[in-house]
Each structure stands twice: as C-alpha cells, then as structure tokens.
Amino acid sequence: MSPRLDPATPADGAILATGAPTPGATGATGAPTGAGPGIATAADPATALPGTDTETVTDPDPASSWTGAEPPPPAGLGAVDARALSRTLFERLARLEEGTHEHAYVRNTLVELNLSLVRFAAARFRSRSEPMDDIVQVGTIGLIKAIDRFELSRGVEFPTFAMPTVIGEIKRFFRDTTWSVRVPRRLQELRLDLARAGDELTHRLDRSPTVAELAAHLGVAEDEVVEGMAAGNAYTAGSLDARPQGDDRDDTLNDRIGYEDSALEGVEYIESLKPLIARLPARDRRILALRFVGNMTQSDIGEELGISQMQVSRLLSRTLARLREGLTSEG
C-alpha cells in the first residue's frame, strides 16, 4: 500500500528530501526522521515502502559509500528508499487530476526529493564563470520538465530518465546566454568539434594542425573550418575601458585604438563631387586629373594637351567654379 499523502501535513518526501530532523515526525518508512541517516524502521507493514522489511535495517551512510557514478540520494535516505519513494509518488501523481492542489503538492514533493540530481549535474559545470546558484536554478527547470514527462510504464528509473534532460537544459543555458555575440548553433557545435580535433591532432602530430588537416579530420570543407575558427572569437569580448594585462601604461584600450580621422570630413565631399565631375566635358575632366591626381603644373598640362598655360588656367578656374557652385546649391 502506498503511504498516504495528506496535504494538510508536510509530505514524507519533503521532510526526507531536505534532511531536516523533526522530533516525533516519521519518514516514509515509518522511522523517526530524527533518528539519523541510514536508519529505516517500518513499524507498520501496511505503510512500509517496497524494498523495506518490517524489522530494523541499518545501512552505512549513503554519502560516504556513494561511488560518484550516479547522483547521490537525498540526505537521510538510502538509494533504494529514495527510488522507492519516488516511484510511489509518481504512481500517486498519475492518479491525480492535473491542476488540483493535491497534484501540485505531490509534484512539488518530487521536485524537492530529486534536487540532488540537479546539484550532481550542476557540479559538472562548476568551472564555468556563471554562479552555481544560477546553474542549479536552470537545472531545476529541466528536472520539472522530466517529472512532467516521466512515465512509470516505461520501466526506466527516474534518475536515468531525468539526467539527460537536466544536463541538456544547463547546456542550452550556456549556449544561449554565455556567447558575447549570438552565432548560429551550427557554428557553436563546429567550434567545439574544432577544439577537440585540434587537441587530438596536436597530440598525434606533435604540432598545431593546419586548416586542411582539421578539415580532413572532421570531413568538412576548409571554408567551414575557417568560419568555425572565426566564430570562436565571438564567445568572449573584451572591454574598451579595460587596461591591457601586463602593461604598465595607465591608458585603456579605447585610448589606444580610438583617434580622429582627419580625412573623414572629406569623404562626404568626395561622394558629392563624383556626379558633378561625371557631368563635365572630357577635356575638363582630364585637366582635373592631370592637375590634382598627376600633380602636374599648368605648363606641363598645356604641353600635354597642346594648349597654352593661360588657357589651362582659365579652363581650370572655370571648372572649379562650376564644381563649387554645384556643391553649394546641393548643400
């Protein structure tokens, strides 16, 4: 018989999941929760969970005997007891109507009971720059999704079913939030493949691999390898206000790369002059080119065109006046 869950009183799973010893309170196995971890006494065979006897059973401390290959059980529960209690709660959850107070109560108890799965999965990402509390919170979302999708009829233990969902939710969090510049998922995965391939080829060749070697190893085109390498630069970004490391100068990076371009104002004039010059006669355009591009004197231009220096001067003055008038009228 499954233990009765009374919404008016704390659930057995909630008490045992938090590991808080409550004087006089009893756990799912019938043992006082203040008796200490590893002690399971089922005084009433009718309330005993599957896998427990009606006699006192003493187990070693679950935390000390845990191998680390699987997530540890909640504090105060052995691995067998935790799985049996989860199974009982899932059976009860399947019979309750979704949206009711009792359904939410059992569902929340399952979340608290299996939070150790989330902490175990989050520990794999402790080296990341994100706070551990944020990672655990994201992993808890994955745990809730796994609880909502789990079916006892499949014959799979809940930790086995839930762990890929929890880890996938955490990885999705890093994929979507930790990149400084958003790049397509294809390039994010290609960057990881390039990193693994680079380490493997460096160890094998005793040198850094070339783009062609990386492309051959991954079975992709060289252009894709170059694209993946460039995408890796978007993962982190440096601040322009930060001082470069290992440099005794007090100025920031922004002070070094930012400067006023004296030719910037001339860009607008050049773009405005292009259509005006295009409408000039061919000889006037050639005189402008020889004078301002070829840096020739008026006498040299006259010899080049077979006209006098005075004619060159008049033609040049007339052309410049026309261009000046055109710029003024457009402005």
CSV table of C-alpha atoms in Angstrom, one decimal:
chain,number,residue,atom,x,y,z
A,1,MET,CA,0.0,0.0,0.0
A,2,SER,CA,1.3,3.4,-0.9
A,3,PRO,CA,1.8,5.9,2.0
A,4,ARG,CA,-1.0,8.4,2.4
A,5,LEU,CA,0.0,12.0,1.5
A,6,ASP,CA,-2.1,14.4,3.5
A,7,PRO,CA,-1.9,18.0,2.0
A,8,ALA,CA,-2.5,19.4,5.4
A,9,THR,CA,0.7,18.0,6.8
A,10,PRO,CA,4.3,18.0,5.5
A,11,ALA,CA,4.9,15.3,2.9
A,12,ASP,CA,7.2,12.4,3.8
A,13,GLY,CA,9.2,13.2,0.7
A,14,ALA,CA,9.5,16.9,1.5
A,15,ILE,CA,10.8,16.1,5.0
A,16,LEU,CA,13.3,13.5,3.9
A,17,ALA,CA,14.5,15.4,0.8
A,18,THR,CA,15.6,18.4,2.9
A,19,GLY,CA,17.1,16.1,5.6
A,20,ALA,CA,15.7,18.2,8.4
A,21,PRO,CA,15.2,16.0,11.5
A,22,THR,CA,11.8,16.7,13.1
A,23,PRO,CA,11.3,15.3,16.6
A,24,GLY,CA,8.4,12.9,16.6
A,25,ALA,CA,7.9,13.0,12.8
A,26,THR,CA,8.1,9.8,10.8
A,27,GLY,CA,9.5,9.3,7.4
A,28,ALA,CA,8.1,7.3,4.5
A,29,THR,CA,9.5,4.1,6.0
A,30,GLY,CA,7.9,4.7,9.4
A,31,ALA,CA,11.2,5.6,11.1
A,32,PRO,CA,11.5,8.8,13.1
A,33,THR,CA,13.3,11.4,10.9
A,34,GLY,CA,15.4,12.5,13.8
A,35,ALA,CA,16.9,9.0,14.1
A,36,GLY,CA,19.7,9.9,11.7
A,37,PRO,CA,20.6,8.9,8.1
A,38,GLY,CA,20.7,5.3,7.2
A,39,ILE,CA,18.2,4.0,9.8
A,40,ALA,CA,14.9,2.7,8.3
A,41,THR,CA,12.4,1.1,10.6
A,42,ALA,CA,9.0,0.1,9.3
A,43,ALA,CA,6.8,-0.4,12.4
A,44,ASP,CA,3.7,-0.9,10.4
A,45,PRO,CA,3.9,-3.3,7.4
A,46,ALA,CA,0.9,-1.6,5.8
A,47,THR,CA,2.9,1.7,5.5
A,48,ALA,CA,6.3,0.1,4.5
A,49,LEU,CA,7.6,1.0,1.1
A,50,PRO,CA,8.7,-1.7,-1.4
A,51,GLY,CA,12.2,-2.9,-0.7
A,52,THR,CA,12.0,-2.5,3.2
A,53,ASP,CA,11.4,-5.0,5.9
A,54,THR,CA,9.3,-4.8,9.0
A,55,GLU,CA,12.5,-5.1,11.0
A,56,THR,CA,15.1,-2.5,11.7
A,57,VAL,CA,17.6,-2.3,8.8
A,58,THR,CA,20.9,-0.4,9.3
A,59,ASP,CA,22.8,0.8,6.2
A,60,PRO,CA,26.0,2.7,6.1
A,61,ASP,CA,25.9,6.5,5.4
A,62,PRO,CA,24.8,6.9,1.8
A,63,ALA,CA,27.0,9.9,1.2
A,64,SER,CA,30.2,8.0,2.4
A,65,SER,CA,29.5,4.9,0.3
A,66,TRP,CA,28.4,6.7,-2.9
A,67,THR,CA,30.7,6.0,-5.8
A,68,GLY,CA,30.0,9.2,-7.7
A,69,ALA,CA,29.0,7.4,-10.9
A,70,GLU,CA,25.3,8.3,-10.2
A,71,PRO,CA,23.7,11.3,-8.4
A,72,PRO,CA,23.7,10.7,-4.6
A,73,PRO,CA,20.4,10.1,-2.8
A,74,PRO,CA,18.8,12.9,-0.8
A,75,ALA,CA,20.0,13.5,2.7
A,76,GLY,CA,18.5,11.0,5.2
A,77,LEU,CA,17.6,8.4,2.5
A,78,GLY,CA,19.4,5.5,1.1
A,79,ALA,CA,19.4,5.0,-2.7
A,80,VAL,CA,16.8,2.2,-2.5
A,81,ASP,CA,14.5,4.2,-0.3
A,82,ALA,CA,14.8,7.3,-2.4
A,83,ARG,CA,13.9,5.4,-5.6
A,84,ALA,CA,11.0,3.6,-3.9
A,85,LEU,CA,9.6,6.8,-2.5
A,86,SER,CA,9.8,8.5,-5.9
A,87,ARG,CA,8.1,5.5,-7.6
A,88,THR,CA,5.3,5.7,-5.0
A,89,LEU,CA,4.9,9.5,-5.6
A,90,PHE,CA,4.8,9.0,-9.4
A,91,GLU,CA,2.1,6.4,-9.0
A,92,ARG,CA,0.1,8.8,-6.9
A,93,LEU,CA,0.8,11.7,-9.3
A,94,ALA,CA,-0.6,9.7,-12.3
A,95,ARG,CA,-3.9,9.1,-10.5
A,96,LEU,CA,-4.4,12.8,-9.6
A,97,GLU,CA,-6.0,15.4,-11.8
A,98,GLU,CA,-3.6,18.0,-13.1
A,99,GLY,CA,-4.3,21.5,-11.8
A,100,THR,CA,-5.6,20.3,-8.4
A,101,HIS,CA,-4.0,21.2,-5.1
A,102,GLU,CA,-3.1,17.6,-4.4
A,103,HIS,CA,-1.4,17.2,-7.9
A,104,ALA,CA,0.7,20.3,-7.3
A,105,TYR,CA,1.6,19.1,-3.8
A,106,VAL,CA,2.9,15.7,-5.0
A,107,ARG,CA,4.7,17.3,-7.9
A,108,ASN,CA,6.5,19.8,-5.7
A,109,THR,CA,7.4,17.0,-3.3
A,110,LEU,CA,9.0,15.1,-6.2
A,111,VAL,CA,11.0,18.2,-7.1
A,112,GLU,CA,12.3,18.5,-3.6
A,113,LEU,CA,13.1,14.8,-3.3
A,114,ASN,CA,15.2,14.8,-6.5
A,115,LEU,CA,17.0,18.1,-6.2
A,116,SER,CA,20.2,16.1,-5.6
A,117,LEU,CA,20.1,15.1,-9.3
A,118,VAL,CA,20.3,18.8,-10.2
A,119,ARG,CA,23.2,19.5,-7.8
A,120,PHE,CA,25.0,16.5,-9.2
A,121,ALA,CA,24.6,17.6,-12.8
A,122,ALA,CA,25.4,21.2,-12.0
A,123,ALA,CA,28.7,20.2,-10.4
A,124,ARG,CA,30.0,19.2,-13.8
A,125,PHE,CA,29.9,22.9,-14.8
A,126,ARG,CA,31.4,24.4,-11.6
A,127,SER,CA,34.4,25.6,-13.7
A,128,ARG,CA,32.2,28.0,-15.7
A,129,SER,CA,32.0,31.6,-14.9
A,130,GLU,CA,28.3,31.5,-14.2
A,131,PRO,CA,27.2,31.4,-10.5
A,132,MET,CA,26.4,27.9,-9.2
A,133,ASP,CA,23.0,29.1,-7.9
A,134,ASP,CA,22.0,30.1,-11.5
A,135,ILE,CA,23.1,26.8,-12.9
A,136,VAL,CA,21.1,24.9,-10.2
A,137,GLN,CA,18.1,27.0,-11.0
A,138,VAL,CA,18.3,26.2,-14.7
A,139,GLY,CA,18.8,22.5,-13.9
A,140,THR,CA,15.7,22.6,-11.7
A,141,ILE,CA,13.7,23.7,-14.7
A,142,GLY,CA,15.0,20.6,-16.5
A,143,LEU,CA,14.0,18.5,-13.5
A,144,ILE,CA,10.5,19.8,-13.6
A,145,LYS,CA,10.2,19.0,-17.3
A,146,ALA,CA,11.5,15.5,-16.7
A,147,ILE,CA,8.9,15.0,-13.9
A,148,ASP,CA,6.1,16.1,-16.2
A,149,ARG,CA,7.2,13.7,-19.0
A,150,PHE,CA,8.1,10.7,-16.9
A,151,GLU,CA,6.0,7.5,-17.2
A,152,LEU,CA,6.4,4.6,-14.9
A,153,SER,CA,5.1,2.2,-17.6
A,154,ARG,CA,8.4,2.5,-19.5
A,155,GLY,CA,10.2,0.6,-16.8
A,156,VAL,CA,13.0,3.1,-16.5
A,157,GLU,CA,14.3,4.5,-13.2
A,158,PHE,CA,13.6,8.2,-12.9
A,159,PRO,CA,17.3,9.4,-12.3
A,160,THR,CA,18.2,7.6,-15.6
A,161,PHE,CA,15.4,9.4,-17.4
A,162,ALA,CA,15.8,12.8,-15.8
A,163,MET,CA,19.6,13.3,-16.0
A,164,PRO,CA,19.8,13.9,-19.8
A,165,THR,CA,17.0,16.4,-19.6
A,166,VAL,CA,18.7,18.3,-16.7
A,167,ILE,CA,22.1,18.4,-18.4
A,168,GLY,CA,20.5,19.4,-21.7
A,169,GLU,CA,18.7,22.3,-20.0
A,170,ILE,CA,22.0,23.5,-18.5
A,171,LYS,CA,23.9,23.2,-21.8
A,172,ARG,CA,21.1,25.1,-23.5
A,173,PHE,CA,21.5,27.8,-21.0
A,174,PHE,CA,25.2,28.2,-21.7
A,175,ARG,CA,24.6,28.0,-25.4
A,176,ASP,CA,22.0,30.8,-25.4
A,177,THR,CA,23.4,33.2,-22.8
A,178,THR,CA,27.2,32.9,-22.5
A,179,TRP,CA,28.2,34.0,-26.0
A,180,SER,CA,29.1,37.7,-26.3
A,181,VAL,CA,27.8,37.7,-29.9
A,182,ARG,CA,25.0,35.4,-31.0
A,183,VAL,CA,26.1,32.9,-33.6
A,184,PRO,CA,24.2,30.0,-35.2
A,185,ARG,CA,24.1,26.7,-33.3
A,186,ARG,CA,25.9,25.0,-36.2
A,187,LEU,CA,28.9,27.2,-35.7
A,188,GLN,CA,28.8,26.8,-31.9
A,189,GLU,CA,28.9,23.0,-32.4
A,190,LEU,CA,31.6,23.3,-35.1
A,191,ARG,CA,33.7,25.3,-32.7
A,192,LEU,CA,33.6,22.5,-30.1
A,193,ASP,CA,34.4,19.9,-32.8
A,194,LEU,CA,37.4,22.0,-33.9
A,195,ALA,CA,38.7,22.3,-30.3
A,196,ARG,CA,38.5,18.5,-29.8
A,197,ALA,CA,40.0,17.8,-33.2
A,198,GLY,CA,42.8,20.3,-32.6
A,199,ASP,CA,43.8,18.7,-29.3
A,200,GLU,CA,43.8,15.2,-30.8
A,201,LEU,CA,45.8,16.2,-33.9
A,202,THR,CA,48.3,18.3,-31.8
A,203,HIS,CA,48.9,15.2,-29.7
A,204,ARG,CA,49.3,13.0,-32.7
A,205,LEU,CA,51.4,15.3,-34.9
A,206,ASP,CA,53.3,17.0,-32.1
A,207,ARG,CA,52.5,20.4,-33.7
A,208,SER,CA,49.5,22.6,-34.3
A,209,PRO,CA,47.3,21.2,-37.2
A,210,THR,CA,46.7,23.1,-40.4
A,211,VAL,CA,43.3,24.1,-41.7
A,212,ALA,CA,43.5,21.4,-44.3
A,213,GLU,CA,44.3,18.7,-41.7
A,214,LEU,CA,41.4,19.9,-39.5
A,215,ALA,CA,39.0,19.8,-42.5
A,216,ALA,CA,40.2,16.3,-43.4
A,217,HIS,CA,39.8,15.0,-39.9
A,218,LEU,CA,36.3,16.4,-39.5
A,219,GLY,CA,35.2,15.7,-43.0
A,220,VAL,CA,34.2,19.3,-43.7
A,221,ALA,CA,35.3,21.9,-46.2
A,222,GLU,CA,38.2,24.2,-45.4
A,223,ASP,CA,36.0,27.2,-45.7
A,224,GLU,CA,33.8,25.8,-42.9
A,225,VAL,CA,36.9,25.3,-40.7
A,226,VAL,CA,37.9,28.9,-41.2
A,227,GLU,CA,34.3,30.0,-40.4
A,228,GLY,CA,34.2,28.0,-37.2
A,229,MET,CA,37.5,29.5,-36.1
A,230,ALA,CA,36.2,33.0,-36.7
A,231,ALA,CA,33.0,32.2,-34.8
A,232,GLY,CA,35.1,31.2,-31.8
A,233,ASN,CA,36.2,34.8,-31.4
A,234,ALA,CA,32.6,35.7,-30.7
A,235,TYR,CA,32.5,33.7,-27.4
A,236,THR,CA,34.1,36.4,-25.3
A,237,ALA,CA,34.6,40.1,-25.8
A,238,GLY,CA,37.0,42.5,-24.2
A,239,SER,CA,36.0,45.8,-22.7
A,240,LEU,CA,37.3,49.0,-24.4
A,241,ASP,CA,37.6,50.5,-20.9
A,242,ALA,CA,39.8,47.8,-19.6
A,243,ARG,CA,43.6,48.2,-19.2
A,244,PRO,CA,45.6,45.6,-21.1
A,245,GLN,CA,47.2,43.0,-18.8
A,246,GLY,CA,50.9,43.0,-18.4
A,247,ASP,CA,51.2,46.7,-19.5
A,248,ASP,CA,52.4,49.4,-17.2
A,249,ARG,CA,50.6,52.2,-19.1
A,250,ASP,CA,47.6,53.8,-17.5
A,251,ASP,CA,45.5,54.3,-20.7
A,252,THR,CA,42.7,52.0,-21.7
A,253,LEU,CA,42.3,50.0,-24.9
A,254,ASN,CA,39.9,52.6,-26.1
A,255,ASP,CA,42.5,55.3,-25.7
A,256,ARG,CA,44.9,53.4,-28.0
A,257,ILE,CA,42.6,52.4,-30.9
A,258,GLY,CA,40.3,55.5,-31.0
A,259,TYR,CA,41.5,58.5,-32.9
A,260,GLU,CA,40.1,61.3,-35.1
A,261,ASP,CA,40.4,60.6,-38.8
A,262,SER,CA,41.3,63.9,-40.4
A,263,ALA,CA,40.2,62.6,-43.8
A,264,LEU,CA,36.7,61.7,-42.5
A,265,GLU,CA,35.2,65.0,-43.4
A,266,GLY,CA,36.4,64.8,-47.0
A,267,VAL,CA,34.5,61.6,-47.6
A,268,GLU,CA,31.2,63.5,-47.9
A,269,TYR,CA,32.7,66.0,-50.3
A,270,ILE,CA,34.2,63.3,-52.5
A,271,GLU,CA,30.8,61.5,-52.7
A,272,SER,CA,29.1,64.7,-53.6
A,273,LEU,CA,31.7,65.6,-56.3
A,274,LYS,CA,31.5,62.3,-58.1
A,275,PRO,CA,28.2,63.1,-60.0
A,276,LEU,CA,29.3,66.7,-60.7
A,277,ILE,CA,32.6,65.6,-62.2
A,278,ALA,CA,30.9,62.9,-64.3
A,279,ARG,CA,28.8,65.7,-66.0
A,280,LEU,CA,31.9,67.7,-67.0
A,281,PRO,CA,33.3,67.7,-70.6
A,282,ALA,CA,36.0,65.1,-71.2
A,283,ARG,CA,38.8,67.7,-71.6
A,284,ASP,CA,37.9,69.4,-68.3
A,285,ARG,CA,37.9,66.0,-66.5
A,286,ARG,CA,41.3,65.3,-67.9
A,287,ILE,CA,42.7,68.7,-66.8
A,288,LEU,CA,41.4,68.0,-63.3
A,289,ALA,CA,43.0,64.5,-63.3
A,290,LEU,CA,46.4,65.8,-64.5
A,291,ARG,CA,46.4,68.7,-62.0
A,292,PHE,CA,45.1,67.0,-58.8
A,293,VAL,CA,45.9,63.4,-59.4
A,294,GLY,CA,49.0,63.6,-61.5
A,295,ASN,CA,50.3,66.7,-59.7
A,296,MET,CA,51.3,68.3,-63.0
A,297,THR,CA,51.9,72.1,-63.3
A,298,GLN,CA,49.7,74.2,-65.7
A,299,SER,CA,52.6,74.4,-68.1
A,300,ASP,CA,53.1,70.7,-68.2
A,301,ILE,CA,49.3,70.2,-68.7
A,302,GLY,CA,49.4,72.7,-71.6
A,303,GLU,CA,52.2,70.8,-73.3
A,304,GLU,CA,50.3,67.5,-72.7
A,305,LEU,CA,47.1,68.9,-74.3
A,306,GLY,CA,48.8,71.2,-76.9
A,307,ILE,CA,47.4,74.4,-75.5
A,308,SER,CA,48.9,77.4,-73.7
A,309,GLN,CA,49.4,77.7,-70.0
A,310,MET,CA,46.9,80.6,-69.9
A,311,GLN,CA,44.2,78.5,-71.5
A,312,VAL,CA,44.8,75.8,-68.9
A,313,SER,CA,44.5,78.3,-66.1
A,314,ARG,CA,41.2,79.7,-67.5
A,315,LEU,CA,39.7,76.2,-68.1
A,316,LEU,CA,40.8,75.1,-64.6
A,317,SER,CA,39.3,78.2,-62.9
A,318,ARG,CA,36.0,77.8,-64.8
A,319,THR,CA,35.8,74.1,-63.9
A,320,LEU,CA,36.5,74.6,-60.2
A,321,ALA,CA,33.9,77.4,-60.0
A,322,ARG,CA,31.3,75.2,-61.6
A,323,LEU,CA,32.0,72.4,-59.1
A,324,ARG,CA,32.0,74.8,-56.2
A,325,GLU,CA,28.6,76.2,-57.3
A,326,GLY,CA,27.3,72.6,-57.6
A,327,LEU,CA,28.3,71.7,-54.1
A,328,THR,CA,26.8,74.9,-52.7
A,329,SER,CA,23.5,74.5,-54.4
A,330,GLU,CA,23.1,70.9,-53.3
A,331,GLY,CA,24.1,71.7,-49.7
